[in-house]
Tab-separated table of C-alpha atoms in Angstrom:
chain	number	residue	atom	x	y	z
D	1	ASP	CA	93.185	96.079	88.462
D	2	THR	CA	92.995	97.752	91.916
D	3	GLN	CA	89.848	99.759	92.455
D	4	MET	CA	89.908	102.918	94.247
D	5	THR	CA	86.680	104.147	95.936
D	6	GLN	CA	86.349	107.662	97.113
D	7	SER	CA	83.819	108.936	99.500
D	8	PRO	CA	81.769	111.111	99.301
D	9	SER	CA	81.357	111.761	95.547
D	10	SER	CA	80.694	115.554	96.353
D	11	LEU	CA	80.595	117.690	99.584
D	12	SER	CA	79.857	121.265	100.470
D	13	ALA	CA	81.397	123.212	103.381
D	14	SER	CA	81.934	126.748	104.468
D	15	VAL	CA	85.134	128.707	104.298
D	16	GLY	CA	87.056	128.006	107.279
D	17	ASP	CA	85.691	124.572	107.808
D	18	GLY	CA	87.485	121.345	107.785
D	19	VAL	CA	87.019	118.871	105.044
D	20	THR	CA	88.005	115.280	104.987
D	21	ILE	CA	87.831	113.004	101.750
D	22	THR	CA	88.247	109.072	102.028
D	23	CYS	CA	89.762	106.735	99.570
D	24	GLN	CA	89.625	103.025	99.867
D	25	ALA	CA	91.564	100.493	97.866
D	26	SER	CA	90.335	97.002	96.917
D	27	GLN	CA	93.736	95.591	98.012
D	28	ASP	CA	96.445	96.482	100.212
D	29	ILE	CA	98.488	99.265	98.728
D	30	SER	CA	100.931	100.118	101.496
D	31	LYS	CA	101.454	103.843	101.424
D	32	TYR	CA	101.518	104.181	97.631
D	33	LEU	CA	98.893	106.500	97.179
D	34	ASN	CA	98.686	110.070	95.828
D	35	TRP	CA	96.085	112.982	95.933
D	36	TYR	CA	95.513	115.454	93.122
D	37	GLN	CA	93.322	118.474	92.740
D	38	GLN	CA	91.651	119.289	89.402
D	39	LYS	CA	89.915	122.759	88.896
D	40	PRO	CA	87.592	122.915	85.978
D	41	GLY	CA	89.050	122.984	82.639
D	42	LYS	CA	92.588	122.258	84.038
D	43	ALA	CA	94.882	119.482	84.485
D	44	PRO	CA	95.285	117.690	87.654
D	45	LYS	CA	97.732	118.868	90.063
D	46	LEU	CA	99.815	116.841	92.392
D	47	VAL	CA	99.017	117.654	95.955
D	48	ILE	CA	100.198	114.685	98.170
D	49	TYR	CA	102.575	111.897	97.349
D	50	ASP	CA	103.281	108.728	99.162
D	51	ALA	CA	100.069	109.086	101.313
D	52	SER	CA	101.141	111.763	103.544
D	53	HIS	CA	103.814	113.817	101.810
D	54	LEU	CA	102.866	117.530	100.964
D	55	GLU	CA	104.065	118.363	97.359
D	56	THR	CA	106.509	121.499	97.179
D	57	GLY	CA	104.428	124.517	97.143
D	58	VAL	CA	101.233	123.210	98.384
D	59	PRO	CA	99.626	125.128	101.322
D	60	SER	CA	99.962	123.298	104.747
D	61	ARG	CA	96.355	122.873	105.142
D	62	PHE	CA	96.200	119.952	103.014
D	63	SER	CA	97.383	116.731	104.500
D	64	GLY	CA	96.831	112.948	103.871
D	65	SER	CA	97.154	109.863	105.902
D	66	GLY	CA	96.576	106.249	105.895
D	67	SER	CA	98.165	103.005	104.750
D	68	GLY	CA	97.089	99.508	103.285
D	69	THR	CA	93.445	100.063	102.036
D	70	ASP	CA	92.162	103.254	103.747
D	71	PHE	CA	93.306	106.794	103.136
D	72	THR	CA	92.139	110.035	104.146
D	73	PHE	CA	92.807	113.437	102.497
D	74	THR	CA	91.862	116.565	104.788
D	75	ILE	CA	91.546	120.304	103.985
D	76	SER	CA	91.835	122.228	107.241
D	77	ASP	CA	90.470	125.792	106.918
D	78	LEU	CA	88.897	125.559	103.624
D	79	GLN	CA	89.583	128.451	101.306
D	80	PRO	CA	87.625	129.434	98.177
D	81	GLU	CA	90.501	128.635	95.993
D	82	ASP	CA	90.183	125.009	97.241
D	83	ILE	CA	87.212	124.518	95.115
D	84	ALA	CA	87.929	121.513	92.693
D	85	THR	CA	87.679	117.884	92.327
D	86	TYR	CA	90.144	115.756	94.341
D	87	TYR	CA	91.184	112.390	92.989
D	88	CYS	CA	93.244	109.646	94.797
D	89	GLN	CA	95.645	107.523	92.765
D	90	GLN	CA	97.539	104.084	93.499
D	91	TYR	CA	100.765	103.075	92.138
D	92	ASP	CA	101.467	100.054	93.908
D	93	ASN	CA	99.659	97.746	91.504
D	94	PHE	CA	99.855	97.480	87.726
D	95	PRO	CA	98.236	99.511	86.077
D	96	PRO	CA	98.159	102.614	88.266
D	97	THR	CA	94.448	103.664	88.848
D	98	PHE	CA	92.646	106.723	90.267
D	99	GLY	CA	89.660	106.998	92.311
D	100	GLY	CA	86.379	108.546	90.957
D	101	GLY	CA	86.872	111.984	92.399
D	102	THR	CA	85.361	114.032	95.227
D	103	LYS	CA	83.767	117.516	94.153
D	104	VAL	CA	84.401	120.219	96.943
D	105	GLU	CA	82.075	123.114	96.865
D	106	ILE	CA	81.699	126.011	99.071
D	107	LYS	CA	78.451	126.280	101.078
X	1	GLN	CA	110.236	124.432	85.050
X	2	VAL	CA	109.292	121.671	82.851
X	3	GLN	CA	106.485	122.165	80.714
X	4	LEU	CA	104.359	119.531	78.473
X	5	GLN	CA	102.350	120.237	75.588
X	6	GLU	CA	99.827	117.961	73.720
X	7	SER	CA	99.106	118.308	70.036
X	8	GLY	CA	97.206	116.345	67.410
X	9	PRO	CA	93.871	116.085	65.626
X	10	GLY	CA	90.666	117.189	67.726
X	11	LEU	CA	88.580	114.667	65.429
X	12	VAL	CA	89.129	111.370	64.544
X	13	LYS	CA	86.662	109.006	62.812
X	14	PRO	CA	85.849	105.496	64.209
X	15	SER	CA	87.964	102.800	63.140
X	16	GLN	CA	90.977	105.372	62.564
X	17	THR	CA	94.020	105.736	64.515
X	18	LEU	CA	94.165	108.519	67.043
X	19	SER	CA	97.561	110.055	67.075
X	20	LEU	CA	99.069	112.630	69.705
X	21	THR	CA	102.165	114.101	70.516
X	22	CYS	CA	103.625	115.485	73.680
X	23	SER	CA	106.384	118.230	73.339
X	24	VAL	CA	108.532	118.671	76.340
X	25	SER	CA	110.536	121.819	77.380
X	26	GLY	CA	112.592	122.419	80.518
X	27	GLY	CA	113.607	118.716	80.874
X	28	SER	CA	114.744	115.794	78.770
X	29	ILE	CA	112.825	112.764	78.295
X	30	SER	CA	115.876	110.648	78.352
X	31	SER	CA	116.733	111.618	81.674
X	32	GLY	CA	116.894	108.522	83.977
X	33	ARG	CA	114.882	110.182	86.633
X	34	TYR	CA	111.513	110.393	85.138
X	35	TYR	CA	108.974	108.417	83.000
X	36	TRP	CA	106.495	109.838	80.558
X	37	SER	CA	102.970	108.927	80.429
X	38	TRP	CA	99.725	109.558	78.798
X	39	VAL	CA	96.439	109.689	80.813
X	40	ARG	CA	92.941	110.246	79.404
X	41	GLN	CA	89.732	111.403	81.046
X	42	THR	CA	86.449	110.757	80.251
X	43	ALA	CA	82.857	111.884	82.006
X	44	GLY	CA	82.001	108.246	82.348
X	45	LYS	CA	85.280	106.475	83.241
X	46	GLY	CA	87.269	109.249	84.851
X	47	LEU	CA	90.837	109.359	84.771
X	48	GLU	CA	92.575	106.160	83.194
X	49	TRP	CA	96.364	105.598	82.676
X	50	ILE	CA	97.173	104.673	79.255
X	51	GLY	CA	100.714	104.043	79.071
X	52	ARG	CA	104.594	105.045	79.613
X	53	ILE	CA	107.648	105.391	77.902
X	54	TYR	CA	110.839	104.846	80.030
X	55	PRO	CA	114.157	106.655	79.523
X	56	SER	CA	115.220	103.437	77.863
X	57	GLY	CA	112.596	103.778	75.323
X	58	ASP	CA	110.873	100.640	76.733
X	59	THR	CA	107.219	101.003	77.206
X	60	SER	CA	104.199	99.509	79.138
X	61	TYR	CA	100.441	99.957	78.874
X	62	ASN	CA	97.342	99.413	80.454
X	63	PRO	CA	96.014	96.077	79.540
X	64	SER	CA	92.518	97.494	79.258
X	65	LEU	CA	93.470	99.037	75.888
X	66	LYS	CA	93.892	95.583	74.454
X	67	SER	CA	97.259	96.289	72.924
X	68	ARG	CA	95.722	98.962	70.861
X	69	ALA	CA	98.143	101.787	72.365
X	70	THR	CA	101.610	102.738	71.183
X	71	ILE	CA	103.854	105.087	72.683
X	72	SER	CA	106.974	106.023	71.167
X	73	GLY	CA	109.667	108.772	71.984
X	74	ASP	CA	111.882	111.129	69.841
X	75	THR	CA	114.764	112.284	71.766
X	76	SER	CA	116.043	114.492	69.169
X	77	LYS	CA	112.822	116.381	69.329
X	78	ASN	CA	112.315	115.820	73.058
X	79	GLN	CA	108.721	114.662	72.261
X	80	PHE	CA	106.865	111.398	72.906
X	81	SER	CA	103.681	110.342	71.031
X	82	LEU	CA	100.653	108.131	71.240
X	83	LYS	CA	98.992	106.168	68.825
X	84	LEU	CA	95.622	104.403	69.610
X	85	SER	CA	94.495	102.014	66.818
X	86	SER	CA	90.874	101.241	66.004
X	87	ALA	CA	89.160	104.125	67.681
X	88	THR	CA	85.681	104.012	68.693
X	89	VAL	CA	83.278	106.600	70.482
X	90	ALA	CA	84.441	105.253	73.658
X	91	ASP	CA	87.863	106.877	73.159
X	92	THR	CA	86.468	110.250	73.110
X	93	ALA	CA	88.222	111.879	75.899
X	94	VAL	CA	90.608	114.810	77.005
X	95	TYR	CA	94.141	113.267	76.734
X	96	TYR	CA	96.946	114.433	78.991
X	97	CYS	CA	100.428	113.641	78.904
X	98	ALA	CA	102.390	113.754	82.252
X	99	ARG	CA	105.769	113.324	83.835
X	100	GLU	CA	106.020	110.769	86.447
X	101	GLY	CA	108.478	111.754	89.068
X	102	GLY	CA	109.833	110.620	92.288
X	103	ILE	CA	111.491	107.438	90.678
X	104	ALA	CA	115.013	107.818	91.992
X	105	VAL	CA	113.421	107.688	95.684
X	106	GLY	CA	110.761	104.952	95.198
X	107	TYR	CA	107.777	107.077	94.497
X	108	LYS	CA	105.655	107.265	91.523
X	109	TYR	CA	103.531	110.408	90.918
X	110	PHE	CA	102.461	112.753	88.246
X	111	ASP	CA	104.091	115.915	89.015
X	112	HIS	CA	103.698	117.775	85.881
X	113	TRP	CA	100.839	117.556	83.175
X	114	GLY	CA	99.954	119.053	79.994
X	115	ARG	CA	97.087	121.257	79.632
X	116	GLY	CA	95.120	118.410	77.942
X	117	THR	CA	93.505	118.090	74.524
X	118	LEU	CA	90.074	116.873	73.702
X	119	VAL	CA	89.878	114.256	71.005
X	120	THR	CA	86.488	113.342	69.596
X	121	VAL	CA	85.690	110.200	67.724
X	122	SER	CA	82.956	110.736	65.339
X	123	SER	CA	81.825	110.085	61.744
């Protein structure tokens, strides 16, 4: 299976800060990577697909980039409603696999 | 707006079969534009894709489940189901059903999810 390694596992930042999460794949996955936001007690919600495409309705302060094995997810201007755990997920190789998650908290 | 809802027993005994159903509204499971998946989440292993059913009725599964999973669809009820045989404590998880979209344009992403249902495997 393609292993997805996220870092950091958790972070704390102030409202208005920029936040960056990285996701590294154990093998080349081209740009076939998605990012999800999960709030406590809720299902994951698609935020970014195909590495850099913003899902409809998602605020533009969320962005993604990368290809191959290294990807980044950025929240510019962190808002209180962005408190959640974020997961990357690859779909280039079978089976689809998820990263371990990054918990984002407000300082 | 498509909605998915999981249902099934919240408690399963070890060695028994875990059975869940996902009811879909606002979209047809036989639409060629989407696949329909089961994903589970545990504290220990995080999010794990279990398998999917295609519009044709074909299925594919995560090899890690060692052939214990079976997914089937009922187009008359617009539902799809998961059976996981020989359940163990390790199968205790929140189980989600999800729609995979973007298929027609070469993407695959889980764009709609059910709320999830906790299944505990315990005697």
